[in-house]
CSV table of C-alpha atoms in Angstrom, one decimal:
chain,number,residue,atom,x,y,z
I,1,MET,CA,154.2,54.9,159.4
I,2,SER,CA,153.9,52.7,156.3
I,3,VAL,CA,150.9,50.4,155.6
I,4,GLU,CA,151.6,46.7,155.9
I,5,THR,CA,150.5,44.6,152.9
I,6,ILE,CA,149.6,41.0,153.4
I,7,THR,CA,148.4,38.1,151.3
I,8,PRO,CA,144.8,36.9,151.4
I,9,ALA,CA,145.9,33.7,153.2
I,10,GLU,CA,147.6,35.8,155.9
I,11,ALA,CA,144.5,38.0,156.2
I,12,LEU,CA,142.3,34.9,156.7
I,13,GLN,CA,144.6,33.6,159.4
I,14,ARG,CA,144.5,36.9,161.3
I,15,GLN,CA,140.7,37.1,160.7
I,16,GLN,CA,140.4,33.7,162.3
I,17,ARG,CA,142.3,35.0,165.3
I,18,GLY,CA,139.7,37.8,165.7
I,19,VAL,CA,141.2,40.6,163.7
I,20,LEU,CA,138.5,42.7,161.9
I,21,LEU,CA,138.5,42.4,158.1
I,22,VAL,CA,136.8,45.4,156.4
I,23,ASP,CA,135.7,45.2,152.7
I,24,VAL,CA,135.8,48.8,151.5
I,25,ARG,CA,134.2,48.2,148.1
I,26,GLU,CA,130.9,49.7,147.1
I,27,SER,CA,127.6,47.9,147.9
I,28,HIS,CA,127.1,46.6,144.3
I,29,GLU,CA,130.5,45.0,144.5
I,30,HIS,CA,129.7,43.4,147.9
I,31,ALA,CA,126.6,41.9,146.3
I,32,THR,CA,128.6,39.8,143.9
I,33,GLY,CA,130.5,38.1,146.7
I,34,HIS,CA,132.9,39.0,149.6
I,35,ALA,CA,135.3,37.4,152.0
I,36,THR,CA,133.2,35.5,154.6
I,37,ASP,CA,132.7,37.4,157.9
I,38,ALA,CA,134.1,40.6,156.5
I,39,LEU,CA,132.5,43.9,157.5
I,40,CYS,CA,131.2,45.4,154.3
I,41,THR,CA,131.2,49.2,154.1
I,42,ALA,CA,132.2,51.6,151.4
I,43,ARG,CA,135.6,53.2,151.5
I,44,GLY,CA,134.0,56.7,151.5
I,45,ILE,CA,132.1,55.9,154.7
I,46,VAL,CA,135.2,54.6,156.4
I,47,GLU,CA,137.3,57.6,155.5
I,48,ALA,CA,134.6,60.1,156.4
I,49,ASP,CA,134.3,59.0,160.0
I,50,PRO,CA,136.7,56.2,160.9
I,51,GLN,CA,136.2,56.7,164.6
I,52,ALA,CA,132.5,55.6,164.3
I,53,LEU,CA,133.5,52.3,162.7
I,54,LEU,CA,136.9,51.8,164.4
I,55,PRO,CA,136.8,53.4,167.8
I,56,ASP,CA,140.1,51.8,169.0
I,57,ARG,CA,143.0,53.3,167.1
I,58,MET,CA,145.4,50.7,168.6
I,59,ALA,CA,143.3,47.7,167.5
I,60,GLU,CA,144.5,45.7,164.5
I,61,VAL,CA,142.4,46.1,161.3
I,62,ILE,CA,142.7,44.6,157.8
I,63,LEU,CA,141.3,46.4,154.7
I,64,ILE,CA,140.4,44.6,151.5
I,65,CYS,CA,139.0,45.9,148.2
I,66,GLN,CA,138.7,44.4,144.7
I,67,ALA,CA,142.4,44.4,143.7
I,68,GLY,CA,144.3,46.2,146.5
I,69,SER,CA,144.6,49.8,145.5
I,70,ARG,CA,141.5,51.3,147.2
I,71,SER,CA,142.2,49.4,150.4
I,72,MET,CA,145.8,50.7,150.4
I,73,ARG,CA,144.6,54.3,149.9
I,74,CYS,CA,142.0,53.9,152.7
I,75,ALA,CA,144.7,52.4,154.9
I,76,GLU,CA,146.9,55.4,154.4
I,77,VAL,CA,144.0,57.7,155.4
I,78,LEU,CA,143.6,55.6,158.6
I,79,VAL,CA,147.3,55.8,159.4
I,80,ALA,CA,147.2,59.5,158.9
I,81,ALA,CA,144.3,59.7,161.4
I,82,GLY,CA,146.3,57.9,164.1
I,83,TYR,CA,145.6,54.2,163.5
I,84,ARG,CA,148.7,52.2,164.2
I,85,ARG,CA,148.0,48.6,163.1
I,86,VAL,CA,146.5,48.8,159.6
I,87,ALA,CA,147.1,46.2,156.9
I,88,SER,CA,145.9,46.0,153.2
I,89,VAL,CA,145.3,42.8,151.4
I,90,GLU,CA,147.4,42.5,148.3
I,91,GLY,CA,145.4,41.5,145.3
I,92,GLY,CA,142.1,42.1,147.1
I,93,THR,CA,139.0,40.1,146.7
I,94,ALA,CA,139.9,39.0,143.2
I,95,ARG,CA,142.9,37.1,144.6
I,96,TRP,CA,141.0,36.0,147.7
I,97,MET,CA,138.5,34.3,145.4
I,98,ALA,CA,141.2,33.0,143.0
I,99,GLU,CA,142.9,31.2,145.9
I,100,GLY,CA,139.6,29.5,146.9
I,101,LEU,CA,139.3,31.2,150.3
I,102,PRO,CA,135.9,31.4,152.0
I,103,VAL,CA,133.4,33.6,150.2
I,104,THR,CA,129.8,34.7,151.0
I,105,VAL,CA,127.4,35.7,148.2
I,106,PRO,CA,124.5,37.6,149.6
I,107,GLU,CA,121.0,36.6,148.7
I,108,GLY,CA,119.4,39.0,146.2
I,109,ASP,CA,119.4,40.0,142.6
I,110,LEU,CA,122.9,38.9,141.6
I,111,ASP,CA,122.1,39.4,137.9
I,112,PHE,CA,121.3,43.1,138.5
I,113,TYR,CA,124.6,43.9,140.3
I,114,ASP,CA,126.7,41.8,137.9
I,115,ARG,CA,125.0,42.9,134.6
I,116,TYR,CA,125.0,46.6,135.4
I,117,SER,CA,128.2,46.8,137.4
I,118,ARG,CA,129.7,49.5,135.1
I,119,HIS,CA,126.7,51.7,135.5
I,120,LEU,CA,126.7,51.2,139.2
I,121,ARG,CA,130.2,52.6,139.4
I,122,LEU,CA,129.1,55.9,138.0
I,123,PRO,CA,128.1,58.4,140.7
I,124,GLU,CA,125.6,59.9,138.2
I,125,VAL,CA,123.8,56.6,137.9
I,126,GLY,CA,124.5,54.3,140.8
I,127,GLU,CA,122.0,51.8,142.1
I,128,ALA,CA,119.2,54.4,142.5
I,129,GLY,CA,119.6,55.4,138.8
I,130,GLN,CA,119.8,51.9,137.6
I,131,ARG,CA,116.6,51.1,139.5
I,132,LYS,CA,115.0,54.1,137.7
I,133,LEU,CA,116.0,52.5,134.3
I,134,GLN,CA,114.6,49.2,135.5
I,135,ALA,CA,111.2,50.8,136.2
I,136,ALA,CA,111.2,52.9,133.0
I,137,ARG,CA,109.0,52.4,130.0
I,138,VAL,CA,110.2,53.6,126.5
I,139,ALA,CA,108.1,53.5,123.3
I,140,VAL,CA,110.3,52.9,120.2
I,141,VAL,CA,108.6,53.6,116.9
I,142,GLY,CA,110.4,51.7,114.1
I,143,ALA,CA,112.5,48.6,114.4
I,144,GLY,CA,114.7,49.5,111.5
I,145,GLY,CA,117.9,51.5,111.0
I,146,LEU,CA,117.4,53.8,113.9
I,147,GLY,CA,115.3,51.7,116.2
I,148,SER,CA,117.7,48.7,115.9
I,149,PRO,CA,120.8,50.3,117.6
I,150,ALA,CA,118.7,52.5,119.9
I,151,ALA,CA,116.7,49.5,121.2
I,152,PHE,CA,119.8,47.4,121.5
I,153,TYR,CA,121.5,49.9,123.8
I,154,LEU,CA,118.4,50.6,125.8
I,155,ALA,CA,117.9,46.9,126.4
I,156,ALA,CA,121.6,46.5,127.3
I,157,ALA,CA,121.3,49.5,129.7
I,158,GLY,CA,118.4,47.8,131.5
I,159,VAL,CA,115.4,49.9,130.5
I,160,GLY,CA,112.8,47.7,132.0
I,161,HIS,CA,110.0,47.9,129.4
I,162,LEU,CA,110.5,48.5,125.7
I,163,ARG,CA,107.4,48.8,123.5
I,164,LEU,CA,108.3,48.5,119.8
I,165,ALA,CA,106.0,49.3,116.9
I,166,ASP,CA,106.6,48.5,113.3
I,167,ASP,CA,104.4,46.9,110.6
I,168,ASP,CA,107.2,45.8,108.3
I,169,VAL,CA,109.0,42.5,107.8
I,170,VAL,CA,112.7,41.8,107.7
I,171,ASP,CA,114.2,42.1,104.2
I,172,ARG,CA,117.7,41.1,103.2
I,173,SER,CA,118.4,44.7,102.2
I,174,ASN,CA,117.8,45.7,105.8
I,175,LEU,CA,120.7,43.6,107.1
I,176,GLN,CA,123.3,46.2,105.9
I,177,ARG,CA,122.2,48.5,108.8
I,178,GLN,CA,119.4,47.1,110.9
I,179,ILE,CA,121.4,45.2,113.4
I,180,LEU,CA,118.6,43.7,115.3
I,181,HIS,CA,117.9,41.3,112.5
I,182,THR,CA,119.6,38.3,110.9
I,183,GLU,CA,119.6,36.3,107.7
I,184,ALA,CA,117.7,33.6,109.5
I,185,ARG,CA,114.8,36.0,110.2
I,186,VAL,CA,114.3,37.4,106.7
I,187,GLY,CA,110.5,37.5,106.2
I,188,VAL,CA,109.8,37.6,109.9
I,189,PRO,CA,107.9,40.7,111.3
I,190,LYS,CA,110.6,43.2,112.4
I,191,VAL,CA,109.1,43.6,115.9
I,192,GLU,CA,109.2,39.8,116.4
I,193,SER,CA,112.8,39.6,115.2
I,194,ALA,CA,113.6,42.5,117.5
I,195,ARG,CA,112.0,40.8,120.4
I,196,VAL,CA,114.1,37.7,119.9
I,197,ALA,CA,117.4,39.7,119.7
I,198,LEU,CA,116.6,42.0,122.6
I,199,THR,CA,115.5,39.3,125.0
I,200,ALA,CA,118.6,37.2,124.1
I,201,LEU,CA,120.7,40.2,125.0
I,202,ASN,CA,118.9,40.9,128.3
I,203,PRO,CA,116.3,38.4,129.4
I,204,SER,CA,115.5,40.5,132.5
I,205,ILE,CA,113.7,43.2,130.6
I,206,SER,CA,110.2,43.1,129.1
I,207,VAL,CA,109.8,43.6,125.3
I,208,GLU,CA,106.3,44.4,124.0
I,209,VAL,CA,105.7,44.3,120.3
I,210,LEU,CA,103.1,45.9,118.1
I,211,PRO,CA,103.2,44.8,114.5
I,212,GLU,CA,101.2,47.8,113.4
I,213,ARG,CA,101.5,50.9,111.4
I,214,ILE,CA,101.2,54.0,113.7
I,215,THR,CA,98.1,56.0,113.1
I,216,SER,CA,96.1,58.7,114.9
I,217,GLY,CA,93.9,55.8,116.1
I,218,ASN,CA,96.6,53.9,118.0
I,219,VAL,CA,99.3,56.4,118.7
I,220,GLU,CA,98.0,57.3,122.1
I,221,ALA,CA,97.8,53.7,123.2
I,222,LEU,CA,101.4,53.3,122.1
I,223,ILE,CA,102.8,56.1,124.1
I,224,ALA,CA,100.3,56.8,126.9
I,225,ASP,CA,102.4,55.2,129.7
I,226,ALA,CA,105.8,55.7,128.2
I,227,ASP,CA,108.3,57.9,130.0
I,228,VAL,CA,110.1,58.7,126.7
I,229,VAL,CA,109.2,58.2,123.1
I,230,LEU,CA,111.9,57.4,120.5
I,231,ASP,CA,111.2,58.2,116.9
I,232,GLY,CA,112.9,55.6,114.7
I,233,GLY,CA,110.5,56.1,111.8
I,234,ASP,CA,111.5,56.9,108.3
I,235,ASN,CA,108.7,59.1,107.0
I,236,PHE,CA,107.3,62.5,107.6
I,237,PRO,CA,103.7,61.5,108.4
I,238,VAL,CA,104.8,59.4,111.4
I,239,ARG,CA,107.1,62.2,112.6
I,240,TYR,CA,104.4,64.8,112.6
I,241,LEU,CA,101.9,62.4,114.2
I,242,LEU,CA,104.4,61.5,117.0
I,243,ASN,CA,105.2,65.1,117.6
I,244,ASP,CA,101.5,66.1,118.0
I,245,ALA,CA,100.7,63.1,120.2
I,246,CYS,CA,103.7,63.7,122.4
I,247,ILE,CA,102.6,67.4,122.8
I,248,LYS,CA,99.1,66.3,123.7
I,249,LEU,CA,100.2,63.7,126.3
I,250,GLY,CA,103.2,65.6,127.6
I,251,LYS,CA,105.9,63.1,126.5
I,252,PRO,CA,109.5,63.9,125.6
I,253,LEU,CA,110.2,62.8,122.0
I,254,VAL,CA,113.8,61.8,120.9
I,255,TYR,CA,114.0,62.5,117.2
I,256,GLY,CA,116.5,61.1,114.7
I,257,ALA,CA,116.8,61.1,110.9
I,258,VAL,CA,119.4,59.9,108.4
I,259,HIS,CA,120.1,60.7,104.7
I,260,ARG,CA,122.9,59.2,102.7
I,261,PHE,CA,126.0,60.2,104.8
I,262,GLU,CA,124.3,62.7,107.2
I,263,GLY,CA,122.1,62.5,110.2
I,264,GLN,CA,120.5,64.6,112.9
I,265,VAL,CA,119.2,64.2,116.4
I,266,SER,CA,117.2,66.4,118.8
I,267,VAL,CA,114.8,66.2,121.8
I,268,PHE,CA,111.4,67.8,121.4
I,269,ASP,CA,109.9,68.4,124.8
I,270,ALA,CA,107.3,71.1,124.1
I,271,GLY,CA,104.6,68.9,125.7
I,272,ARG,CA,106.1,69.4,129.1
I,273,GLN,CA,107.8,72.8,128.4
I,274,ARG,CA,105.3,74.9,126.4
I,275,GLY,CA,107.0,78.1,125.2
I,276,VAL,CA,110.4,77.0,126.4
I,277,ALA,CA,111.3,73.9,124.3
I,278,PRO,CA,110.4,73.7,120.6
I,279,CYS,CA,108.6,70.9,118.9
I,280,TYR,CA,109.2,69.2,115.5
I,281,ARG,CA,106.7,71.6,113.8
I,282,CYS,CA,108.8,74.5,115.1
I,283,LEU,CA,111.7,73.1,113.2
I,284,PHE,CA,109.7,71.9,110.1
I,285,PRO,CA,106.4,73.8,109.9
I,286,GLU,CA,105.9,72.0,106.6
I,287,PRO,CA,107.4,68.9,105.2
I,288,PRO,CA,109.9,69.2,102.4
I,289,PRO,CA,108.8,68.0,98.9
I,290,PRO,CA,109.5,64.3,98.4
I,291,GLU,CA,112.3,65.0,95.9
I,292,ALA,CA,114.2,67.0,98.6
I,293,ALA,CA,114.0,64.2,101.2
I,294,PRO,CA,114.0,60.7,99.6
I,295,ASN,CA,113.9,57.7,101.9
I,296,CYS,CA,116.8,55.3,102.3
I,297,ALA,CA,115.4,52.9,99.6
I,298,GLU,CA,115.5,55.8,97.1
I,299,ALA,CA,118.7,57.7,98.1
I,300,GLY,CA,120.8,55.0,99.8
I,301,VAL,CA,122.4,55.3,103.2
I,302,LEU,CA,125.8,54.4,104.6
I,303,GLY,CA,125.1,51.4,106.8
I,304,VAL,CA,126.9,52.6,109.9
I,305,LEU,CA,125.2,56.0,109.9
I,306,PRO,CA,121.9,54.9,111.5
I,307,GLY,CA,124.0,53.2,114.1
I,308,VAL,CA,125.7,56.4,115.1
I,309,ILE,CA,122.4,58.4,115.1
I,310,GLY,CA,120.5,55.6,116.9
I,311,MET,CA,123.1,55.3,119.6
I,312,LEU,CA,122.9,59.1,120.1
I,313,GLN,CA,119.1,58.8,120.4
I,314,ALA,CA,119.6,56.0,123.0
I,315,THR,CA,122.0,58.3,124.9
I,316,GLU,CA,119.4,61.1,125.0
I,317,VAL,CA,116.7,58.6,126.2
I,318,LEU,CA,119.0,57.4,129.1
I,319,LYS,CA,119.8,61.0,130.1
I,320,LEU,CA,116.1,61.9,130.2
I,321,LEU,CA,115.2,58.8,132.3
I,322,LEU,CA,118.1,59.4,134.7
I,323,GLY,CA,117.7,63.2,134.8
I,324,ILE,CA,121.3,63.8,134.1
I,325,GLY,CA,123.3,66.0,131.7
I,326,GLU,CA,121.9,68.5,129.3
I,327,PRO,CA,119.4,67.0,126.9
I,328,LEU,CA,119.3,68.1,123.3
I,329,ALA,CA,116.0,70.0,123.8
I,330,GLY,CA,116.3,73.3,121.9
I,331,ARG,CA,119.3,72.0,120.0
I,332,LEU,CA,119.6,70.1,116.7
I,333,LEU,CA,122.8,68.0,116.4
I,334,HIS,CA,124.0,67.4,112.8
I,335,PHE,CA,126.4,64.7,111.9
I,336,ASP,CA,128.4,64.5,108.7
I,337,ALA,CA,130.0,61.1,108.4
I,338,LEU,CA,132.2,61.9,105.4
I,339,ALA,CA,133.7,64.9,107.2
I,340,MET,CA,133.4,63.2,110.6
I,341,ARG,CA,132.1,66.5,111.9
I,342,PHE,CA,129.3,67.4,114.3
I,343,ARG,CA,127.7,70.8,114.4
I,344,GLU,CA,124.8,72.2,116.5
I,345,THR,CA,121.9,74.5,115.6
I,346,ARG,CA,120.0,76.2,118.3
I,347,LEU,CA,116.2,75.9,118.1
I,348,THR,CA,113.6,78.2,119.6
I,349,PRO,CA,109.9,77.6,120.0
I,350,ASP,CA,107.8,79.1,117.3
I,351,PRO,CA,105.4,81.6,119.0
I,352,ASP,CA,102.9,80.9,116.2
I,353,CYS,CA,103.3,77.1,116.2
I,354,PRO,CA,99.9,75.5,115.4
I,355,VAL,CA,100.4,72.8,118.0
I,356,CYS,CA,102.7,73.8,120.8
I,357,ARG,CA,102.3,77.5,121.4
I,358,PRO,CA,101.4,78.3,125.1
I,359,GLY,CA,97.7,78.3,125.9
I,360,LEU,CA,96.6,76.6,122.7
I,361,PRO,CA,94.2,73.7,123.2
I,362,PHE,CA,95.2,70.6,121.3
I,363,PRO,CA,93.9,71.1,117.8
I,364,GLY,CA,93.3,67.4,117.1
I,365,TYR,CA,95.0,65.0,114.7
I,366,ILE,CA,95.0,65.7,111.0
I,367,ASP,CA,95.3,63.6,107.9
I,368,TYR,CA,99.1,63.4,108.0
I,369,GLN,CA,99.5,61.5,104.7
I,370,ALA,CA,97.6,64.2,102.9
I,371,PHE,CA,99.4,67.0,104.8
I,372,CYS,CA,102.8,65.6,103.8
I,373,SER,CA,101.8,64.9,100.2
I,374,ALA,CA,100.4,68.3,99.7
I,375,HIS,CA,103.8,70.0,100.3
C-alpha cells in the first residue's frame, strides 16, 4: 500500500473534520512554530511504538515534518506496521507556513531554539548539550590572534559566560589577524573591543572583561570558576603561569601557539589527571631562548594562521564542555600552513615534572619573567 501525499490546504481541511495531524519533527523544531492543533511528537517516538500513539490502525492519520521527507518515511513505517489510512503533507511545515495556514508558536525561549538549531540537530549535542554550553564558563587569556577566533566561535556556539583578560589596546597592525577588532576601535582596549563584537554576535551570552596583565596575583581569580581555560597568550611567562595555576585548581587548559606559518594545539589536563595527562612543563621543561621563539611582531605571522589554530582551540573547548569526542590531552597537534599538513606528537607525563607529578604538593608560583629570561 502506497502512502498518500496531500497539500497543506488539504491537510487542514481534513484536520478540521477531526483527522489527527501529527508533527513528527524534533522538539527544538516544534518550538519555532507548528501547525495549530497538531500533535507534536518526534518521528523516532512514533516509529518506536506506533500503537501507543495510534491505537486504531484503521483511523485516518496525517503526518507532517519540515519539508515532507521525514513524514513520508515515517508514514511508510506505519503502513508496514498495518496502518491503512496514512497521509504525508507535501512540502511540510515550511509550505504550511508559506501558505499562511494557522500556526502556533509555543511560549518559551524562541531565540535559543532558533539560534542553536544546527547544534540541536546533532545527537551528540541536542538540547541537553546546548544547555550545558549555556551554563558554562570559559576563561580566555588574550584577545588577540588566538583569542579572537576562539572567542568568536565560543560566543557563537552559546557558551554562556566568557571572561576575557588582556591589557593591550587595539593597534592597526592587529587587524590583519585579530578579527574581533575593527578600524573604528583602534586605540580601544582589546577586551572592550572584544566585548562589543561578541555581544553584537550573540547578545544572549555574558562577556566579562579584565583589562589586566595576568600575574600570579590575579590568575586564580581569573580562572577559579571557569570550566575550561583557553590560552590565547603570546609569551612564555603567561603560558607557564597558566599551566601552573590550572594544575593547582584542577582546570583543563587548551593551549595554542603560532609562529610564521606553523601552529600547534594541545589540551593540558594534568590538574585533573595527575600521572595520566601531561602538562605544559612536561612538554617544555624550560622555555627556549628568545632568539629561537620570537613573537609575531618580530618574526611575522600569516594572518589566517591564528584563525586556524584559534578555531581548533575553540573546538577542543566545546568538546571538553560537552564531554564528547577525544580531546587532545596527551597529544600535540602541529599544523604547517605552507604544506597544508597536520601531524600529531604523542605526549606523556614527565614523572619528574616539578609541578604535576603525582603526590607533589603545589610548589607555589615563581617569578615567571625571570624564569623565562634566564633560559
